[in-house]
CSV table of C-alpha atoms and ligand atoms in Angstrom, one decimal:
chain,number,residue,atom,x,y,z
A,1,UNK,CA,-3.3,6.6,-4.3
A,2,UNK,CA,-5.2,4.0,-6.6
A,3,UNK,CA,-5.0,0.6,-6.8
A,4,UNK,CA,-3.6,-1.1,-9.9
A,5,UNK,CA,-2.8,-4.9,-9.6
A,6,UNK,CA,-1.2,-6.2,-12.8
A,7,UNK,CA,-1.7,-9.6,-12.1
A,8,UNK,CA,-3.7,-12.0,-14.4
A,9,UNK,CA,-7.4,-13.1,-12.7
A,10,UNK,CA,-9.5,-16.0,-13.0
A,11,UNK,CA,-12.2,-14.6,-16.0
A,12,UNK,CA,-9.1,-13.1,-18.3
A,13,UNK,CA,-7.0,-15.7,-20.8
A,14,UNK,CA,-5.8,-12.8,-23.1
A,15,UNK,CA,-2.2,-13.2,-22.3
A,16,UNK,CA,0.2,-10.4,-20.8
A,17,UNK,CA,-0.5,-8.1,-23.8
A,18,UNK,CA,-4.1,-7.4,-22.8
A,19,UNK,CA,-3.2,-7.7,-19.2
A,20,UNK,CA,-1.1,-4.8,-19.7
A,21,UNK,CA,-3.8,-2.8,-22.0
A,22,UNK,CA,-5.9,-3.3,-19.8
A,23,UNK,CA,-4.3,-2.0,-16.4
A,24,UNK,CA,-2.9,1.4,-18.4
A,25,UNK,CA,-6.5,2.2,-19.2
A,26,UNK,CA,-7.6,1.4,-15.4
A,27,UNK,CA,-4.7,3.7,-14.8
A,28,UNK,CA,-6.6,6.4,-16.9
A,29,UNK,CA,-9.5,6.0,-14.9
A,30,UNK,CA,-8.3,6.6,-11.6
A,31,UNK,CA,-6.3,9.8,-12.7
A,32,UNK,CA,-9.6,10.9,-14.5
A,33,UNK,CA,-11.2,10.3,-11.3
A,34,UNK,CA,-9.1,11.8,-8.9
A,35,UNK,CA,-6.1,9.8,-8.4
A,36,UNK,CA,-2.3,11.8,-8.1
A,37,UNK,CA,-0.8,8.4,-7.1
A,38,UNK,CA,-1.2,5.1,-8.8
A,39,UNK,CA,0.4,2.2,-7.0
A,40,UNK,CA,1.7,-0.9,-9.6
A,41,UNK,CA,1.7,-4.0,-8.1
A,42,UNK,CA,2.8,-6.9,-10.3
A,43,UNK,CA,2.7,-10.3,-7.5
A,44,UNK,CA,-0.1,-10.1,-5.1
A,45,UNK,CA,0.2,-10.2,-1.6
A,46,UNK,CA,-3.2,-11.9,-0.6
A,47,UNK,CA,-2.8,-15.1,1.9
A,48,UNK,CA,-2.2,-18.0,-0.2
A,49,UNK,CA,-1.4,-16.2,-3.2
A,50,UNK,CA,1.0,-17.8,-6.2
A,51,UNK,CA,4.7,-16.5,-6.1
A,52,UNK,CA,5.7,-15.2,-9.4
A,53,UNK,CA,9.2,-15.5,-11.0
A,54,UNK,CA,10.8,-11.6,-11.1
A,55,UNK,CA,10.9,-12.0,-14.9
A,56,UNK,CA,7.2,-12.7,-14.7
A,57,UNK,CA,6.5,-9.5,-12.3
A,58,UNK,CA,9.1,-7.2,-14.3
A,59,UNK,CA,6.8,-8.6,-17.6
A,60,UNK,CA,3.9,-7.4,-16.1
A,61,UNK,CA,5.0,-3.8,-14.4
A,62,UNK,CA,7.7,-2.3,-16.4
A,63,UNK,CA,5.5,-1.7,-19.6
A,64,UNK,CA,2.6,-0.2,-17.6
A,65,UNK,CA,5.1,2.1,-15.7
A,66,UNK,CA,6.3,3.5,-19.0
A,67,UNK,CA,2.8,3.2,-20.6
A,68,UNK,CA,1.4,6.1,-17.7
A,69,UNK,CA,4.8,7.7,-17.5
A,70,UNK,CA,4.9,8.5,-21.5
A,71,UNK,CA,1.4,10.3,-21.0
A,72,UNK,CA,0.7,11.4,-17.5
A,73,UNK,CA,3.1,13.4,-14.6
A,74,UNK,CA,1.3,11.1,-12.1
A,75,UNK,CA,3.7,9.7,-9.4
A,76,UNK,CA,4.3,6.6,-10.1
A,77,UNK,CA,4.7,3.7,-6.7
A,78,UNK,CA,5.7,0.3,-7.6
A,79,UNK,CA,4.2,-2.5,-5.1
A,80,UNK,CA,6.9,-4.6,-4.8
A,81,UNK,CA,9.5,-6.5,-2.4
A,82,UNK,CA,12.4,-7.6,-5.0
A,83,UNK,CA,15.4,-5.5,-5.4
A,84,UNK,CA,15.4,-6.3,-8.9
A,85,UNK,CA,12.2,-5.1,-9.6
A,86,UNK,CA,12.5,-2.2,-7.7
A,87,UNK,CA,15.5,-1.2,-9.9
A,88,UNK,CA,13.9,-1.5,-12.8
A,89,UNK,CA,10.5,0.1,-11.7
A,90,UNK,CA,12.3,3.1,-10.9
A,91,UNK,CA,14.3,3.1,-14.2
A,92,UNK,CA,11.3,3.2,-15.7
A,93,UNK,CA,9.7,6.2,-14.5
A,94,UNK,CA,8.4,4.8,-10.5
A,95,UNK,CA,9.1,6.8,-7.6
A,96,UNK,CA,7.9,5.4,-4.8
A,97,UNK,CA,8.8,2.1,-3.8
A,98,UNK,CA,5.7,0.7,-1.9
A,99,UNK,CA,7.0,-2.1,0.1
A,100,UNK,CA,4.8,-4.7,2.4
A,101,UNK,CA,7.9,-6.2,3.3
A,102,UNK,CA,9.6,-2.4,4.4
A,103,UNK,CA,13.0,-3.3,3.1
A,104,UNK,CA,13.3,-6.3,5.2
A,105,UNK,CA,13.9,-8.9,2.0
A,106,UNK,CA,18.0,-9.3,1.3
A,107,UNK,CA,19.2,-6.6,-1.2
A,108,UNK,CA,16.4,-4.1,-0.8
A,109,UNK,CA,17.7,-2.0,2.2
A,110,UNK,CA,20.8,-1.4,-0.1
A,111,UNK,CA,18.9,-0.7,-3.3
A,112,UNK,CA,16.1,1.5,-2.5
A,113,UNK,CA,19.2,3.8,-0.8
A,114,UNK,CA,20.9,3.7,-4.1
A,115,UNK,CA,18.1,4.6,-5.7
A,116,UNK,CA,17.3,7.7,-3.6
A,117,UNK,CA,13.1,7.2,-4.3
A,118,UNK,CA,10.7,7.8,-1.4
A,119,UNK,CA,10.1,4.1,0.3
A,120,UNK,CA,6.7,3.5,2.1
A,121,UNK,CA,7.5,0.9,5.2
A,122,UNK,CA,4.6,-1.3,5.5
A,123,UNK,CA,3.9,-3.0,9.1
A,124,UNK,CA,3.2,-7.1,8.6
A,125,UNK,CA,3.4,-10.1,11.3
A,126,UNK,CA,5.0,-12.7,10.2
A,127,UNK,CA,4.5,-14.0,6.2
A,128,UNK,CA,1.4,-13.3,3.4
A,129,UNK,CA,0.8,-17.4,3.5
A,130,UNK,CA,0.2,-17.5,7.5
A,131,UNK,CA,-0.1,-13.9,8.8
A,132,UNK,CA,-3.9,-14.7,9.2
A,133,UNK,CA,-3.5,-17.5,11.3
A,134,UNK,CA,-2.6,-16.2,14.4
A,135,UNK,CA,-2.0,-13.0,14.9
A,136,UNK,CA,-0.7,-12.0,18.2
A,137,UNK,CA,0.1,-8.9,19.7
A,138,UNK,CA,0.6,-7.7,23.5
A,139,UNK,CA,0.1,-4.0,22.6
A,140,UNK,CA,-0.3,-3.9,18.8
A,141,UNK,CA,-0.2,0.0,18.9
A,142,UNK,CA,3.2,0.3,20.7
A,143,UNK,CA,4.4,-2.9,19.0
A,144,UNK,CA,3.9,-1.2,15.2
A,145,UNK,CA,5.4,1.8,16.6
A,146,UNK,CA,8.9,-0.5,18.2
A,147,UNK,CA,8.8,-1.7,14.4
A,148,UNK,CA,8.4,1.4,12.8
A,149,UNK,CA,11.6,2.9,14.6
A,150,UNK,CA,13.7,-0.7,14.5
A,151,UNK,CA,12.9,0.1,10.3
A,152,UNK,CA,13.6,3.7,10.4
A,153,UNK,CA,17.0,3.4,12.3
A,154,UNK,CA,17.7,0.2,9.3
A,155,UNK,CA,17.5,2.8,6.9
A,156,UNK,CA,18.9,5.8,8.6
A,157,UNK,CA,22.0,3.2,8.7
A,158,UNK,CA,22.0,2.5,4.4
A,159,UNK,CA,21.6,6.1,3.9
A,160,UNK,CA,18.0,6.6,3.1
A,161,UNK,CA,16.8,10.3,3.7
A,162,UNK,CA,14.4,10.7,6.6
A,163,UNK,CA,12.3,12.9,4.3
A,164,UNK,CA,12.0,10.2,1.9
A,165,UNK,CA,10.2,7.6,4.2
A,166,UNK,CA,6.4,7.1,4.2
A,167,UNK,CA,4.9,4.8,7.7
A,168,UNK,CA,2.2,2.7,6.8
A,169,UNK,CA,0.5,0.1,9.6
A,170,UNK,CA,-0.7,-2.1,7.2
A,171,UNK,CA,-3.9,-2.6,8.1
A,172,UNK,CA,-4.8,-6.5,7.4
A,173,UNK,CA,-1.2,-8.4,7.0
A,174,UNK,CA,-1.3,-10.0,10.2
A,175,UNK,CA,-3.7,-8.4,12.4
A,176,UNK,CA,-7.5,-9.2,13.4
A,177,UNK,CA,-10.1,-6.8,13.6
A,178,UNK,CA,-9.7,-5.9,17.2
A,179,UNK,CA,-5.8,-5.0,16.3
A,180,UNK,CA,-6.9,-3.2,12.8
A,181,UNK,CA,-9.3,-1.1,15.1
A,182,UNK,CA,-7.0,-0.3,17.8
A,183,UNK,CA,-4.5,0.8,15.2
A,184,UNK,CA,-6.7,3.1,13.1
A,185,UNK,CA,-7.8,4.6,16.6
A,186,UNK,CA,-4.7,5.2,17.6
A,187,UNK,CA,-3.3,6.3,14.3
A,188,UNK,CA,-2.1,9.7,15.1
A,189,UNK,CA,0.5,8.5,17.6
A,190,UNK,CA,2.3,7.5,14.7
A,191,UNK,CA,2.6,11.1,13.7
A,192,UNK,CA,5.5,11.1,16.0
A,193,UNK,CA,7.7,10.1,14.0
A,194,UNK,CA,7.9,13.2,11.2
A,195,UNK,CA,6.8,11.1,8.6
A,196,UNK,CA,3.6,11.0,6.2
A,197,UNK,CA,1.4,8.1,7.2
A,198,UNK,CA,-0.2,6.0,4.2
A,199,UNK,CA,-3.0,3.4,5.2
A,200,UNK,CA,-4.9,0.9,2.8
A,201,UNK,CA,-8.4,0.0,4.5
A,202,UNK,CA,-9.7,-0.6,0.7
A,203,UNK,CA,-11.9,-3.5,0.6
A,204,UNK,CA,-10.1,-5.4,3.6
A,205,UNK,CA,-12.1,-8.0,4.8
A,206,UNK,CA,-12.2,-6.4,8.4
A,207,UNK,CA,-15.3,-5.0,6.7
A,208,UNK,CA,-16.0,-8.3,5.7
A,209,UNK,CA,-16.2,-9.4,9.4
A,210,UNK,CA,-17.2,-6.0,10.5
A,211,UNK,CA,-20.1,-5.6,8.4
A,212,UNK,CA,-21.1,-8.5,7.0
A,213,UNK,CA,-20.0,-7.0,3.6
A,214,UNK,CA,-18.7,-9.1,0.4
A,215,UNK,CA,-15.8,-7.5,-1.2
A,216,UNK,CA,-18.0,-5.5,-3.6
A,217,UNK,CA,-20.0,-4.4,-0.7
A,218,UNK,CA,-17.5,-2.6,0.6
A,219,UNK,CA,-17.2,0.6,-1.1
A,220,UNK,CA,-18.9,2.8,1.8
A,221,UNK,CA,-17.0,1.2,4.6
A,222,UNK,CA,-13.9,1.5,2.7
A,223,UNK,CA,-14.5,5.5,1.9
A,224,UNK,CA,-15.4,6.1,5.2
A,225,UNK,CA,-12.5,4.3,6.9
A,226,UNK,CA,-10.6,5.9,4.9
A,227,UNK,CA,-12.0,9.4,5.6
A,228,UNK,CA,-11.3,8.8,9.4
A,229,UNK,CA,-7.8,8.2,8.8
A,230,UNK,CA,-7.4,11.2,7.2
A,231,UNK,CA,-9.1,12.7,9.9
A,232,UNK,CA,-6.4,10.9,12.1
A,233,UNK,CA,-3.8,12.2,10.3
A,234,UNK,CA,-3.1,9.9,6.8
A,235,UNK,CA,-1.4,11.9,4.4
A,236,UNK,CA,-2.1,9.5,1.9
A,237,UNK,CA,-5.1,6.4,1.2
A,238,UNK,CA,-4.5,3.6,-0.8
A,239,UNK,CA,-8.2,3.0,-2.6
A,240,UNK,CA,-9.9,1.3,-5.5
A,241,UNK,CA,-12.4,3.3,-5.4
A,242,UNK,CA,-11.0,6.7,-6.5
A,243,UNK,CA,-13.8,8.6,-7.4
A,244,UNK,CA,-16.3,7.7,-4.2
A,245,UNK,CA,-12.7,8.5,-1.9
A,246,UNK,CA,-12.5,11.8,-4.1
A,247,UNK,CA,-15.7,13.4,-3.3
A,248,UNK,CA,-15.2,12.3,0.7
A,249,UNK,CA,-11.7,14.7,0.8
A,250,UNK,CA,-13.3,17.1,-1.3
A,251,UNK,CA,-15.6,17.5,0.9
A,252,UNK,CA,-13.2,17.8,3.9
A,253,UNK,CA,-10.8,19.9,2.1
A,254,UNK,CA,-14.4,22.6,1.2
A,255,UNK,CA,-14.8,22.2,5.7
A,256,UNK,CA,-11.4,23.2,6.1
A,257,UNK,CA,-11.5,26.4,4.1
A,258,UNK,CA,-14.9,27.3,5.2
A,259,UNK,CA,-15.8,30.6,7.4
B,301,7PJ,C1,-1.5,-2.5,1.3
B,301,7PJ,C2,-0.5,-2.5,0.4
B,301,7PJ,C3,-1.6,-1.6,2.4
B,301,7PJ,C4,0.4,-0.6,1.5
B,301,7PJ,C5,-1.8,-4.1,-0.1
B,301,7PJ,C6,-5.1,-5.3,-0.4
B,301,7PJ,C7,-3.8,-6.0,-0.1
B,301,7PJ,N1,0.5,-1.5,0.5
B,301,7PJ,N2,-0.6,-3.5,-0.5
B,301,7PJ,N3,-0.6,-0.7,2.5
B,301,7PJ,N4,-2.3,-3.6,1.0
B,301,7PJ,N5,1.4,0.3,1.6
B,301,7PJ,O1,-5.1,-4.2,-1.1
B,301,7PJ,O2,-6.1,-5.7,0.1
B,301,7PJ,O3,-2.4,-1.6,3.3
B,301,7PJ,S1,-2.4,-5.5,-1.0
């Protein structure tokens, strides 16, 4: 699964029209490169990040979804936590919702059943603007887990499909590094629950305070985190790096079919 944030940065002032030019070619890259899933988020979810409006984040998604969707099979996830969006994601050729929030924000239980699209359920403590502060667990493993099947029963309730549910431990949104290690030691427990895991280690600044790594210095740590999930049991990796994650499962794919 690549990475594609549509959200404006600090060096661009070309407006949404280039904004969006610019993320369907990235789009193109990463399927070049490897990629069967690209992951469209339009409101980022970094501590301390600016909320945007859902005519803002519908602005910035919904012509890249049908920009890749008019020339590509690739699934399609939309990043997001608004019903709305979600809706209109999917009408536009999404179908995965990727949620951070796993259904918890009022409306989206209700429409990601309606819309009958797989839905990834993203662990976080607490909220993006002070999950950092404080994180706090007694037993973080069995704690994820305790969420994991409070969420699953939640939408076994609204009618979502079992088979339709990706777990993710969200590696980051309110964890430290001691808790982020535990959990990606520990990730194969979470097999026990039938349903494909999905981890983003991409980048995270627990390589950061691992490694002593800026964010652009993270490409190896991230690949090889990465890697070890799979190894763990990750059905799916959320990277920005597509064509350095690429070669790492191509070569563990070549060890699996070898004599
Ligand atoms: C994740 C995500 C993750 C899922 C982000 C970043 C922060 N969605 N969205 N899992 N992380 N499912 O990429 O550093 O770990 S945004």
């Amino acid at each position: 699964m690549g990475v594609l944030n549509v959200t404006p940065d600090s060096f661009s002032d070309g407006g949404d029209y280039s904004l969006v030019n610019d993320a369907v070619l990235q789009a193109k890259l990463m399927l070049e490169a490897g990629a069967t899933i690209i992951d469209i988020g339009g409101e980022s979810t970094r501590p301390g990040a600016a909320k945007v409006t859902i005519e803002e984040e519908l602005a910035r998604v919904v012509p890249v979804i049908k920009a890749i969707r008019a020339d590509s099979a690739a699934l399609i996830s939309i990043d997001t936590s608004k019903p709305e969006v979600m809706q209109q994601a999917v009408n536009a050729g999404a179908s995965l919702i990727n949620d951070v929030y796993a259904l918890r924000k009022p409306g989206a239980l209700e429409m990601a059943a309606s819309l009958g699209v797989k839905v990834c359920l993203m662990h976080m403590q607490a909220e993006p603007e002070t999950m950092q502060q404080q994180p706090e667990y007694r037993q973080v493993v069995d704690e994820v887990g305790l969420f994991f099947e409070q969420r699953l029963q939640a939408c076994q309730q609204a009618g979502i499909a079992r088979e339709n549910i990706l777990l993710d431990p969200g590696f980051g949104f309110g964890k430290t590094l001691a808790h982020n290690l535990s959990l990606l030691a520990h990730l194969a427990t979470f097999k026990q629950y039938g349903c494909p895991l999905l981890v983003g280690l991409s980048r995270k600044s627990m390589w950061g305070e691992l490694l002593g790594k800026k964010v652009d210095e993270r490409v190896s740590a991230s690949v090889i985190s990465a890697l070890l999930a799979v190894v763990n049991g990750a059905a799916i990796v959320r990277v920005h790096d597509v064509a350095e994650m690429a070669e790492a499962l191509t070569i563990y794919k070549a060890l699996q079919y070898a004599d």
